Coordinates of C-alpha atoms in Angstrom, one line a residue:
M1 CA 71.8 -6.8 35.2
G2 CA 70.3 -6.3 31.8
Q3 CA 68.4 -3.2 30.9
V4 CA 64.6 -3.3 31.1
K5 CA 63.0 -2.8 27.7
R6 CA 60.5 0.1 27.9
H7 CA 57.5 0.4 25.5
R8 CA 56.6 3.8 24.2
P9 CA 53.1 4.9 25.4
I10 CA 50.4 5.0 22.7
Q11 CA 49.6 8.6 21.8
K12 CA 46.0 9.4 22.5
S13 CA 45.8 11.6 19.4
S14 CA 46.7 8.6 17.2
V15 CA 43.9 6.5 18.8
L16 CA 41.3 9.3 18.2
R17 CA 42.6 9.6 14.7
H18 CA 41.7 6.0 14.0
E19 CA 38.5 5.6 16.0
T20 CA 36.8 8.8 15.1
A21 CA 34.9 8.3 11.8
L22 CA 34.6 11.5 9.7
P23 CA 31.2 12.1 8.2
L24 CA 30.9 11.0 4.6
P25 CA 30.6 13.8 2.0
G26 CA 27.4 14.5 0.3
I27 CA 26.4 12.9 -3.0
T28 CA 25.6 14.5 -6.3
I29 CA 22.3 13.2 -7.8
Y30 CA 22.0 12.8 -11.6
P31 CA 18.8 12.2 -13.6
E32 CA 20.2 8.8 -14.6
D33 CA 20.3 7.8 -10.9
I34 CA 16.5 8.4 -10.6
E35 CA 15.8 6.5 -13.9
K36 CA 17.9 3.6 -12.7
Y37 CA 16.0 3.5 -9.4
L38 CA 12.6 3.7 -11.1
K39 CA 13.5 0.8 -13.4
F40 CA 14.5 -1.3 -10.3
Y41 CA 11.2 -0.2 -8.6
Q42 CA 9.2 -1.3 -11.6
A43 CA 10.9 -4.6 -11.7
Q44 CA 9.6 -5.3 -8.1
G45 CA 6.1 -5.5 -9.6
H46 CA 4.7 -2.1 -8.6
S47 CA 1.9 -0.6 -10.6
E48 CA 2.3 2.1 -13.2
G49 CA 0.3 4.5 -11.1
T50 CA 2.6 4.0 -8.1
L51 CA 5.7 4.3 -10.4
Q52 CA 4.4 7.6 -11.8
S53 CA 3.7 8.9 -8.3
Y54 CA 7.3 8.1 -7.2
R55 CA 8.7 9.7 -10.4
Q56 CA 6.9 13.0 -9.7
K57 CA 8.1 13.0 -6.1
L58 CA 11.7 12.3 -7.0
E59 CA 11.6 14.9 -9.8
R60 CA 10.4 17.4 -7.2
L61 CA 13.3 16.5 -4.9
Y62 CA 15.7 16.9 -7.8
A63 CA 14.3 20.3 -8.6
D64 CA 14.6 21.5 -5.0
L65 CA 18.3 20.5 -4.7
P66 CA 21.0 23.2 -4.6
E67 CA 22.6 24.2 -7.9
D68 CA 25.3 21.5 -7.6
K69 CA 22.5 18.9 -7.2
T70 CA 24.2 17.5 -4.1
I71 CA 22.4 16.1 -1.0
Q72 CA 24.4 16.9 2.1
L73 CA 23.7 15.6 5.6
G74 CA 20.7 17.4 7.0
F75 CA 19.3 18.5 3.7
M76 CA 16.3 16.1 3.8
D77 CA 15.2 17.5 7.2
H78 CA 15.5 21.0 5.7
W79 CA 13.5 20.0 2.7
R80 CA 10.8 18.5 4.9
N81 CA 10.3 21.8 6.7
Q82 CA 10.3 23.7 3.4
L83 CA 7.5 21.6 2.0
L84 CA 5.5 22.2 5.2
E85 CA 6.0 25.9 4.9
E86 CA 4.7 25.8 1.4
G87 CA 1.4 24.5 2.7
Y88 CA 1.6 20.8 1.9
A89 CA -0.4 18.5 4.2
A90 CA 1.5 16.2 6.5
N91 CA 0.5 13.0 4.6
T92 CA 1.7 14.6 1.4
V93 CA 5.0 15.6 2.9
N94 CA 5.5 12.1 4.3
G95 CA 4.8 10.7 0.8
F96 CA 7.7 12.9 -0.6
L97 CA 10.0 11.7 2.2
S98 CA 9.1 8.0 1.8
A99 CA 9.9 8.1 -1.9
S100 CA 13.1 10.0 -1.3
N101 CA 14.3 7.8 1.6
T102 CA 13.8 4.6 -0.4
F103 CA 15.8 6.2 -3.3
L104 CA 18.6 7.1 -0.9
K105 CA 18.6 3.6 0.5
F106 CA 18.9 2.3 -3.1
I107 CA 22.0 4.3 -3.9
G108 CA 23.5 3.3 -0.6
R109 CA 23.3 6.6 1.4
R110 CA 20.8 5.8 4.2
E111 CA 22.6 8.2 6.5
L112 CA 21.3 11.1 4.3
Q113 CA 17.6 10.1 4.8
A114 CA 15.2 12.4 6.7
A115 CA 15.6 11.9 10.4
E116 CA 11.9 11.7 11.1
K117 CA 8.6 12.1 9.3
V118 CA 5.8 14.5 10.1
E119 CA 3.4 13.4 12.8
V120 CA -0.1 12.9 11.5
E121 CA -3.2 13.0 13.7
V122 CA -5.1 10.0 12.8
A123 CA -8.9 10.5 12.9
P124 CA -11.2 7.5 13.6
Q125 CA -12.0 5.9 10.3
P126 CA -15.7 5.5 9.5
E127 CA -16.9 1.9 9.3
L128 CA -19.2 0.8 6.5
T129 CA -21.7 -1.9 7.6
R130 CA -22.9 -4.8 5.5
T131 CA -26.4 -3.4 5.5
E132 CA -25.1 -0.1 4.1
Y133 CA -23.1 -2.0 1.5
L134 CA -26.2 -3.7 0.3
R135 CA -28.0 -0.4 0.1
L136 CA -25.2 0.9 -2.2
L137 CA -25.7 -2.1 -4.5
Q138 CA -29.5 -1.5 -4.5
A139 CA -29.0 2.2 -5.3
A140 CA -26.7 1.2 -8.2
K141 CA -29.3 -1.2 -9.6
I142 CA -32.1 1.4 -9.3
T143 CA -30.1 4.1 -11.1
D144 CA -28.8 1.6 -13.7
K145 CA -25.1 2.2 -12.9
E146 CA -23.6 -1.2 -13.5
R147 CA -20.0 -0.1 -13.4
A148 CA -20.5 1.5 -10.0
Y149 CA -22.3 -1.7 -8.9
L150 CA -19.3 -3.9 -9.9
L151 CA -16.7 -1.6 -8.4
V152 CA -18.4 -1.6 -5.0
K153 CA -18.6 -5.4 -5.2
L154 CA -15.0 -5.8 -6.2
F155 CA -13.6 -3.7 -3.3
A156 CA -16.0 -5.2 -0.7
N157 CA -15.4 -8.8 -1.6
M158 CA -11.7 -9.0 -2.6
P159 CA -8.5 -7.7 -1.0
L160 CA -7.9 -5.2 -3.9
N161 CA -6.3 -1.8 -4.0
V162 CA -7.3 0.9 -6.5
Q163 CA -3.7 0.8 -7.8
E164 CA -4.3 -2.9 -8.7
L165 CA -7.6 -2.4 -10.5
H166 CA -5.9 -2.7 -13.9
K167 CA -5.1 -6.3 -13.0
V168 CA -8.8 -7.1 -13.2
T169 CA -8.6 -8.2 -16.8
V170 CA -11.0 -10.3 -18.9
E171 CA -8.3 -13.0 -19.0
A172 CA -7.9 -13.0 -15.2
V173 CA -11.6 -13.1 -14.6
R174 CA -12.0 -16.0 -17.0
E175 CA -9.3 -17.9 -15.1
G176 CA -11.1 -17.0 -11.8
Q177 CA -7.9 -15.7 -10.2
L178 CA -5.5 -12.8 -10.3
T179 CA -2.2 -11.8 -8.6
I180 CA -2.1 -8.9 -6.2
S181 CA 0.6 -7.4 -4.0
Q182 CA 0.1 -7.4 -0.2
R183 CA 2.8 -5.5 1.7
G184 CA 5.3 -6.2 -1.1
I185 CA 4.4 -10.0 -1.3
K186 CA 2.7 -11.2 -4.5
T187 CA -0.5 -13.2 -3.6
L188 CA -2.8 -15.2 -5.8
V189 CA -6.5 -14.5 -5.0
R190 CA -9.6 -16.1 -6.2
V191 CA -12.4 -14.2 -7.9
P192 CA -15.7 -15.4 -6.3
K193 CA -17.8 -17.3 -8.9
Y194 CA -20.9 -15.1 -8.6
L195 CA -18.7 -12.0 -9.1
R196 CA -16.8 -13.7 -12.0
D197 CA -20.1 -14.3 -13.8
E198 CA -21.3 -10.7 -13.4
L199 CA -17.9 -9.3 -14.6
L200 CA -17.8 -11.5 -17.7
S201 CA -21.4 -10.5 -18.5
F202 CA -20.4 -6.8 -18.2
A203 CA -17.4 -7.4 -20.4
N204 CA -19.6 -8.9 -23.1
R205 CA -22.0 -6.0 -23.0
E206 CA -19.1 -3.5 -23.2
G207 CA -17.5 -5.4 -26.1
R208 CA -14.3 -6.1 -24.1
L209 CA -12.6 -9.3 -25.2
A210 CA -9.3 -8.8 -23.5
G211 CA -7.4 -6.4 -21.2
P212 CA -8.5 -4.4 -18.1
L213 CA -12.3 -4.2 -17.5
F214 CA -12.3 -0.8 -15.8
V215 CA -10.7 2.0 -17.8
T216 CA -11.6 5.6 -18.8
K217 CA -13.0 6.5 -22.2
E218 CA -9.3 7.2 -23.2
G219 CA -8.3 3.7 -22.1
K220 CA -6.4 4.8 -19.0
A221 CA -6.6 3.1 -15.6
L222 CA -9.1 4.5 -13.1
D223 CA -7.5 6.4 -10.3
R224 CA -8.7 6.8 -6.7
T225 CA -10.4 10.1 -7.3
Y226 CA -12.5 8.7 -10.1
V227 CA -13.5 5.6 -8.1
C228 CA -14.3 7.7 -5.0
T229 CA -16.5 10.0 -7.1
I230 CA -18.5 7.1 -8.5
V231 CA -19.0 5.5 -5.0
R232 CA -20.0 8.8 -3.3
Q233 CA -22.7 9.4 -5.9
L234 CA -24.2 6.0 -4.8
C235 CA -23.9 7.1 -1.2
R236 CA -26.3 10.0 -1.8
A237 CA -28.9 7.7 -3.4
A238 CA -28.5 5.0 -0.7
Q239 CA -28.5 7.5 2.2
V240 CA -25.1 6.4 3.3
S241 CA -22.5 8.9 4.7
E242 CA -20.3 10.1 1.9
E243 CA -17.3 9.6 4.3
K244 CA -17.7 5.9 3.7
G245 CA -17.8 6.2 0.0
N246 CA -14.3 5.2 -0.8
P247 CA -12.4 2.0 -1.6
R248 CA -10.6 2.0 1.8
C249 CA -13.9 1.6 3.7
L250 CA -15.1 -1.1 1.2
R251 CA -11.8 -3.0 1.7
R252 CA -12.1 -2.7 5.5
L253 CA -15.7 -4.1 5.2
Y254 CA -14.1 -7.1 3.4
Q255 CA -11.5 -7.5 6.1
N256 CA -14.1 -7.2 8.9
T257 CA -16.5 -9.7 7.3
L258 CA -13.7 -12.2 6.7
A259 CA -12.5 -11.8 10.3
T260 CA -16.1 -12.4 11.6
I261 CA -16.5 -15.5 9.5
E262 CA -13.1 -16.9 10.6
A263 CA -14.1 -16.3 14.3
N264 CA -17.4 -18.1 13.8
V265 CA -15.6 -21.0 12.1
A266 CA -13.1 -21.2 15.0
L267 CA -16.0 -21.3 17.5
L268 CA -17.7 -24.1 15.6
V269 CA -14.4 -26.1 15.6
E270 CA -14.0 -25.5 19.3
Q271 CA -17.6 -26.6 19.9
A272 CA -17.1 -29.7 17.8
M273 CA -14.0 -30.6 19.7
E274 CA -15.9 -30.1 23.0
R275 CA -18.7 -32.4 21.8
Q276 CA -16.1 -35.1 20.7
L277 CA -14.5 -35.0 24.2
E278 CA -17.9 -35.3 25.8
L279 CA -18.8 -38.4 23.8
E280 CA -15.5 -40.0 24.6
Q281 CA -16.0 -39.2 28.3
L282 CA -19.3 -41.0 28.3
S283 CA -17.5 -44.1 26.8
V284 CA -14.2 -44.3 28.7
G285 CA -14.3 -41.5 31.4
W286 CA -12.6 -42.4 34.7
E287 CA -15.7 -41.9 36.7
E288 CA -17.8 -43.8 34.2

């Protein structure tokens, strides 16, 4: 009889050696990495204000890195706790983490991202009514604050963010449309005719023939703080709660108004369809 060939058993240690993945080492961050990411971020169509905000957050991250400027696994969670201990609000800390996490994704090191963000207690947002909105416009007219009047109208009648206010240029208003970004998707929106006429009249009185309509005396874009201050001043004159004096509430009013109109149109379509079926039933209904 021939000998039976025996196979050597596989060593468990060799299996473990191949199947167990060792953690990747940390990564050293260089200023050029941040600049490369910001150029990429700018190419995605983000505003200058958002770009500057990300730059500040990433520069803070770079400053807080160890001396060797290396991010190791777990550093981001440690950094999150450090920011909280320094007294930063939860929303602010989450802003730092968001900018840093997208940067780490860009350089291909998602495993180094912060494990979780800071939980934020969301308070109910105040709702601005259409009647209160009209009172704000009336207060602006009485106090002769045309810029405030137009800003309120813009945010209450178009899906516009403060960061995109610089896109409201004389050229775009003349064309009657401008391009905005909604959740990263560029969208072409129409400027309502009545608003277009008022904006162009304002541009003529201000002597603006081209470029952004709403800027500071130094020619810089208006930021959220500036716009909120203007609207809150109107709130006092219009006897509207100052909590509602911000672009977010005005934008929500636009969304709610649009949703109500769409619901009413849908109801009219349903009623018209029901009427059509009724007429056809009278003509060729089975029982008829």
